Amino acid sequence: MGANLKVELIAYTPEAEKIVASAAKLCYSRVGISEIGENLDKENIEKFLNMLLDLGHESPVEHVSFTFAIEGVSRSLTHQLVRHRIASYSQQSQRYVKLDQFEYIVPPSIEEDERAKELFIKAMEEDQRVYNELVDILSKKHYEKLISEGKNEKEAKRLSEKMAIEDARYVFPNACETKLVVTMNARSLLNFFRHRCCNRAQWEIHNLADEMLKKVKEVAPTIFKFAGPSCVYDKCHEGSMSCGKMMEVRERYLNL
């Protein structure tokens, strides 16, 4: 069963842009944070943040964070995502969740080719069949052992299934769909967008980054005004490996 990407911004720091402006101003002020906040209206906040980000002073944006609920992504994607280490991740466990019918992500290049899609789906179905068979075999094996060790039937059944799916999951492919909650501070997100909104990023994590960027722009538009790949606000950092579409990319992200 194919799965579709779903991204929801489930929590974020209230008055995020005011907090960033207040924190940055405190570094150069003799007064306290309360007094600084009293003198900050929407226009002043926007003006100050634009100046701050134009100068490349990003450390104050670490004070605000954003939490996303993400579904319909592959294990292949999450292997890339966790490389962004300044973040918090909670992912659906294949050790504790039995996948009676796992969902999977179909790459566009396979989706658009009838024969390739047929082979791909056949492989997914075979993985599910083998998983189910392994769970049955291993559950019976562990159940008999646990009973012989003195466990009651109810406890032996519960533990044996858990032990079975822990090893049976090894047959699942990178395409296997997963769900997770991700929290990043704004500076980490800016870095994430620089790398993953780039045309050279892998298609699936690129799509995820675009959806996350849309969500944060709705609640913190000034902080993320120039968010996206490096060519949105500067030259392309890919050098000779550039996609060569800087103006097209810049226009797209400034109007996202």
PDB file of C-alpha atoms in Angstrom, residues 38-204:
ATOM      1  CA  GLU A  38       7.612  46.558  25.860  1.00  0.00           C
ATOM      2  CA  ASN A  39       9.252  48.611  23.139  1.00  0.00           C
ATOM      3  CA  LEU A  40       8.931  45.996  20.421  1.00  0.00           C
ATOM      4  CA  ASP A  41       5.973  46.180  18.055  1.00  0.00           C
ATOM      5  CA  LYS A  42       5.473  44.137  14.883  1.00  0.00           C
ATOM      6  CA  GLU A  43       7.146  46.710  12.638  1.00  0.00           C
ATOM      7  CA  ASN A  44      10.188  47.064  14.892  1.00  0.00           C
ATOM      8  CA  ILE A  45      10.545  43.294  15.225  1.00  0.00           C
ATOM      9  CA  GLU A  46      10.466  42.763  11.466  1.00  0.00           C
ATOM     10  CA  LYS A  47      12.953  45.569  10.808  1.00  0.00           C
ATOM     11  CA  PHE A  48      15.371  44.336  13.465  1.00  0.00           C
ATOM     12  CA  LEU A  49      15.192  40.680  12.398  1.00  0.00           C
ATOM     13  CA  ASN A  50      15.837  41.601   8.770  1.00  0.00           C
ATOM     14  CA  MET A  51      18.967  43.472   9.843  1.00  0.00           C
ATOM     15  CA  LEU A  52      20.042  40.611  12.129  1.00  0.00           C
ATOM     16  CA  LEU A  53      19.684  37.946   9.455  1.00  0.00           C
ATOM     17  CA  ASP A  54      21.244  40.116   6.753  1.00  0.00           C
ATOM     18  CA  LEU A  55      24.341  40.302   8.951  1.00  0.00           C
ATOM     19  CA  GLY A  56      24.318  36.522   9.341  1.00  0.00           C
ATOM     20  CA  HIS A  57      23.821  36.636  13.126  1.00  0.00           C
ATOM     21  CA  GLU A  58      21.836  33.419  13.593  1.00  0.00           C
ATOM     22  CA  SER A  59      22.583  32.431  17.193  1.00  0.00           C
ATOM     23  CA  PRO A  60      19.560  34.315  18.659  1.00  0.00           C
ATOM     24  CA  VAL A  61      17.168  32.229  16.530  1.00  0.00           C
ATOM     25  CA  GLU A  62      18.208  29.156  18.522  1.00  0.00           C
ATOM     26  CA  HIS A  63      15.857  30.354  21.287  1.00  0.00           C
ATOM     27  CA  VAL A  64      12.752  29.288  19.353  1.00  0.00           C
ATOM     28  CA  SER A  65      11.765  25.797  18.227  1.00  0.00           C
ATOM     29  CA  PHE A  66       9.244  24.049  16.014  1.00  0.00           C
ATOM     30  CA  THR A  67       7.757  20.560  16.346  1.00  0.00           C
ATOM     31  CA  PHE A  68       6.459  18.590  13.365  1.00  0.00           C
ATOM     32  CA  ALA A  69       4.380  15.420  13.072  1.00  0.00           C
ATOM     33  CA  ILE A  70       5.515  13.637   9.917  1.00  0.00           C
ATOM     34  CA  GLU A  71       3.892  10.647   8.199  1.00  0.00           C
ATOM     35  CA  GLY A  72       4.205   8.961   4.831  1.00  0.00           C
ATOM     36  CA  VAL A  73       8.006   8.972   4.655  1.00  0.00           C
ATOM     37  CA  SER A  74      10.379   6.085   4.105  1.00  0.00           C
ATOM     38  CA  ARG A  75      13.056   4.628   6.322  1.00  0.00           C
ATOM     39  CA  SER A  76      15.443   5.720   3.576  1.00  0.00           C
ATOM     40  CA  LEU A  77      14.463   9.321   4.293  1.00  0.00           C
ATOM     41  CA  THR A  78      14.841   9.045   8.063  1.00  0.00           C
ATOM     42  CA  HIS A  79      18.385   7.670   7.635  1.00  0.00           C
ATOM     43  CA  GLN A  80      19.178  11.020   5.989  1.00  0.00           C
ATOM     44  CA  LEU A  81      17.117  13.111   8.390  1.00  0.00           C
ATOM     45  CA  VAL A  82      18.906  11.996  11.556  1.00  0.00           C
ATOM     46  CA  ARG A  83      22.180  13.301  10.142  1.00  0.00           C
ATOM     47  CA  HIS A  84      20.839  16.684  11.237  1.00  0.00           C
ATOM     48  CA  ARG A  85      21.940  16.063  14.797  1.00  0.00           C
ATOM     49  CA  ILE A  86      20.794  19.225  16.566  1.00  0.00           C
ATOM     50  CA  ALA A  87      17.214  18.016  16.763  1.00  0.00           C
ATOM     51  CA  SER A  88      14.961  15.665  18.708  1.00  0.00           C
ATOM     52  CA  TYR A  89      13.388  12.614  17.080  1.00  0.00           C
ATOM     53  CA  SER A  90      10.690  10.145  18.137  1.00  0.00           C
ATOM     54  CA  GLN A  91      10.004   7.454  15.536  1.00  0.00           C
ATOM     55  CA  GLN A  92       7.483   4.642  15.281  1.00  0.00           C
ATOM     56  CA  SER A  93       9.208   1.458  16.445  1.00  0.00           C
ATOM     57  CA  GLN A  94       9.237  -1.694  14.358  1.00  0.00           C
ATOM     58  CA  ARG A  95      10.304  -3.580  17.504  1.00  0.00           C
ATOM     59  CA  TYR A  96       7.045  -2.875  19.304  1.00  0.00           C
ATOM     60  CA  VAL A  97       4.580  -2.238  16.456  1.00  0.00           C
ATOM     61  CA  LYS A  98       3.573  -5.290  14.435  1.00  0.00           C
ATOM     62  CA  LEU A  99       3.058  -4.332  10.812  1.00  0.00           C
ATOM     63  CA  ASP A 100       0.248  -6.577   9.605  1.00  0.00           C
ATOM     64  CA  GLN A 101       0.178  -4.568   6.375  1.00  0.00           C
ATOM     65  CA  PHE A 102       3.085  -2.199   5.984  1.00  0.00           C
ATOM     66  CA  GLU A 103       2.781   0.861   3.799  1.00  0.00           C
ATOM     67  CA  TYR A 104       5.591   1.955   1.523  1.00  0.00           C
ATOM     68  CA  ILE A 105       6.871   4.887  -0.500  1.00  0.00           C
ATOM     69  CA  VAL A 106       7.000   4.537  -4.292  1.00  0.00           C
ATOM     70  CA  PRO A 107       9.687   6.687  -5.971  1.00  0.00           C
ATOM     71  CA  PRO A 108       8.275   8.833  -8.823  1.00  0.00           C
ATOM     72  CA  SER A 109      10.603   7.241 -11.373  1.00  0.00           C
ATOM     73  CA  ILE A 110       9.080   3.855 -10.529  1.00  0.00           C
ATOM     74  CA  GLU A 111       5.514   5.168 -10.224  1.00  0.00           C
ATOM     75  CA  GLU A 112       5.562   6.500 -13.788  1.00  0.00           C
ATOM     76  CA  ASP A 113       6.852   3.265 -15.351  1.00  0.00           C
ATOM     77  CA  GLU A 114       4.245   0.516 -15.518  1.00  0.00           C
ATOM     78  CA  ARG A 115       6.683  -2.429 -15.562  1.00  0.00           C
ATOM     79  CA  ALA A 116       8.922  -0.940 -12.874  1.00  0.00           C
ATOM     80  CA  LYS A 117       5.918  -0.281 -10.648  1.00  0.00           C
ATOM     81  CA  GLU A 118       4.650  -3.823 -11.151  1.00  0.00           C
ATOM     82  CA  LEU A 119       8.011  -5.276 -10.057  1.00  0.00           C
ATOM     83  CA  PHE A 120       8.255  -2.885  -7.121  1.00  0.00           C
ATOM     84  CA  ILE A 121       4.811  -3.721  -5.739  1.00  0.00           C
ATOM     85  CA  LYS A 122       5.501  -7.421  -6.190  1.00  0.00           C
ATOM     86  CA  ALA A 123       8.663  -7.034  -4.087  1.00  0.00           C
ATOM     87  CA  MET A 124       6.727  -5.180  -1.373  1.00  0.00           C
ATOM     88  CA  GLU A 125       4.065  -7.887  -1.262  1.00  0.00           C
ATOM     89  CA  GLU A 126       6.732 -10.584  -0.997  1.00  0.00           C
ATOM     90  CA  ASP A 127       8.398  -8.727   1.893  1.00  0.00           C
ATOM     91  CA  GLN A 128       5.073  -8.647   3.732  1.00  0.00           C
ATOM     92  CA  ARG A 129       4.488 -12.357   3.102  1.00  0.00           C
ATOM     93  CA  VAL A 130       7.940 -13.312   4.376  1.00  0.00           C
ATOM     94  CA  TYR A 131       7.573 -11.016   7.395  1.00  0.00           C
ATOM     95  CA  ASN A 132       4.261 -12.658   8.321  1.00  0.00           C
ATOM     96  CA  GLU A 133       5.742 -16.135   7.954  1.00  0.00           C
ATOM     97  CA  LEU A 134       8.809 -15.249  10.013  1.00  0.00           C
ATOM     98  CA  VAL A 135       6.606 -13.820  12.766  1.00  0.00           C
ATOM     99  CA  ASP A 136       4.620 -17.084  12.889  1.00  0.00           C
ATOM    100  CA  ILE A 137       7.736 -19.269  12.964  1.00  0.00           C
ATOM    101  CA  LEU A 138       9.596 -17.209  15.538  1.00  0.00           C
ATOM    102  CA  SER A 139       6.534 -16.646  17.737  1.00  0.00           C
ATOM    103  CA  LYS A 140       5.963 -20.400  18.069  1.00  0.00           C
ATOM    104  CA  LYS A 141       9.649 -20.996  18.788  1.00  0.00           C
ATOM    105  CA  HIS A 142       9.817 -18.302  21.493  1.00  0.00           C
ATOM    106  CA  TYR A 143       6.446 -19.295  22.963  1.00  0.00           C
ATOM    107  CA  GLU A 144       7.519 -22.901  23.510  1.00  0.00           C
ATOM    108  CA  LYS A 145      10.773 -21.761  25.120  1.00  0.00           C
ATOM    109  CA  LEU A 146       9.031 -19.300  27.434  1.00  0.00           C
ATOM    110  CA  ILE A 147       6.457 -21.904  28.508  1.00  0.00           C
ATOM    111  CA  SER A 148       9.279 -24.334  29.285  1.00  0.00           C
ATOM    112  CA  GLU A 149      10.864 -21.632  31.428  1.00  0.00           C
ATOM    113  CA  GLY A 150       7.701 -21.273  33.513  1.00  0.00           C
ATOM    114  CA  LYS A 151       5.897 -18.320  31.944  1.00  0.00           C
ATOM    115  CA  ASN A 152       2.103 -18.436  31.918  1.00  0.00           C
ATOM    116  CA  GLU A 153       0.330 -18.658  28.537  1.00  0.00           C
ATOM    117  CA  LYS A 154      -0.761 -14.999  28.407  1.00  0.00           C
ATOM    118  CA  GLU A 155       2.688 -13.638  29.223  1.00  0.00           C
ATOM    119  CA  ALA A 156       4.417 -16.143  26.940  1.00  0.00           C
ATOM    120  CA  LYS A 157       2.185 -15.113  24.025  1.00  0.00           C
ATOM    121  CA  ARG A 158       2.819 -11.404  24.573  1.00  0.00           C
ATOM    122  CA  LEU A 159       6.577 -11.765  24.884  1.00  0.00           C
ATOM    123  CA  SER A 160       6.950 -14.254  22.052  1.00  0.00           C
ATOM    124  CA  GLU A 161       5.293 -11.925  19.530  1.00  0.00           C
ATOM    125  CA  LYS A 162       7.438  -9.002  20.619  1.00  0.00           C
ATOM    126  CA  MET A 163      10.575 -11.129  20.284  1.00  0.00           C
ATOM    127  CA  ALA A 164       9.440 -12.389  16.880  1.00  0.00           C
ATOM    128  CA  ILE A 165       8.741  -9.004  15.281  1.00  0.00           C
ATOM    129  CA  GLU A 166      12.047  -7.693  16.609  1.00  0.00           C
ATOM    130  CA  ASP A 167      13.898 -10.024  14.221  1.00  0.00           C
ATOM    131  CA  ALA A 168      11.295 -10.425  11.466  1.00  0.00           C
ATOM    132  CA  ARG A 169      11.475  -6.673  10.750  1.00  0.00           C
ATOM    133  CA  TYR A 170      14.884  -7.190   9.128  1.00  0.00           C
ATOM    134  CA  VAL A 171      13.160  -8.172   5.878  1.00  0.00           C
ATOM    135  CA  PHE A 172      11.444  -4.789   5.505  1.00  0.00           C
ATOM    136  CA  PRO A 173      12.861  -2.536   2.748  1.00  0.00           C
ATOM    137  CA  ASN A 174      14.094   1.057   2.860  1.00  0.00           C
ATOM    138  CA  ALA A 175      10.771   1.943   1.210  1.00  0.00           C
ATOM    139  CA  CYS A 176       8.856   0.974   4.369  1.00  0.00           C
ATOM    140  CA  GLU A 177       6.702   3.885   5.572  1.00  0.00           C
ATOM    141  CA  THR A 178       7.352   5.361   8.988  1.00  0.00           C
ATOM    142  CA  LYS A 179       5.985   8.089  11.246  1.00  0.00           C
ATOM    143  CA  LEU A 180       7.873  10.438  13.526  1.00  0.00           C
ATOM    144  CA  VAL A 181       7.852  13.634  15.538  1.00  0.00           C
ATOM    145  CA  VAL A 182      10.729  16.063  14.958  1.00  0.00           C
ATOM    146  CA  THR A 183      11.693  19.161  16.925  1.00  0.00           C
ATOM    147  CA  MET A 184      14.329  21.627  15.713  1.00  0.00           C
ATOM    148  CA  ASN A 185      15.300  25.108  16.753  1.00  0.00           C
ATOM    149  CA  ALA A 186      15.100  27.769  14.061  1.00  0.00           C
ATOM    150  CA  ARG A 187      18.831  27.856  13.406  1.00  0.00           C
ATOM    151  CA  SER A 188      18.920  24.098  12.830  1.00  0.00           C
ATOM    152  CA  LEU A 189      15.949  24.449  10.504  1.00  0.00           C
ATOM    153  CA  LEU A 190      17.694  27.153   8.467  1.00  0.00           C
ATOM    154  CA  ASN A 191      20.651  24.813   8.061  1.00  0.00           C
ATOM    155  CA  PHE A 192      18.328  21.910   7.193  1.00  0.00           C
ATOM    156  CA  PHE A 193      16.619  23.984   4.495  1.00  0.00           C
ATOM    157  CA  ARG A 194      19.962  25.061   3.001  1.00  0.00           C
ATOM    158  CA  HIS A 195      20.918  21.453   2.412  1.00  0.00           C
ATOM    159  CA  ARG A 196      17.596  19.730   1.745  1.00  0.00           C
ATOM    160  CA  CYS A 197      15.727  22.342  -0.323  1.00  0.00           C
ATOM    161  CA  CYS A 198      18.597  22.311  -2.829  1.00  0.00           C
ATOM    162  CA  ASN A 199      17.852  20.750  -6.211  1.00  0.00           C
ATOM    163  CA  ARG A 200      20.695  18.324  -5.593  1.00  0.00           C
ATOM    164  CA  ALA A 201      19.004  16.902  -2.488  1.00  0.00           C
ATOM    165  CA  GLN A 202      17.346  13.481  -2.794  1.00  0.00           C
ATOM    166  CA  TRP A 203      13.765  13.932  -4.015  1.00  0.00           C
ATOM    167  CA  GLU A 204      11.939  12.607  -0.940  1.00  0.00           C
TER     168      GLU A 204
END
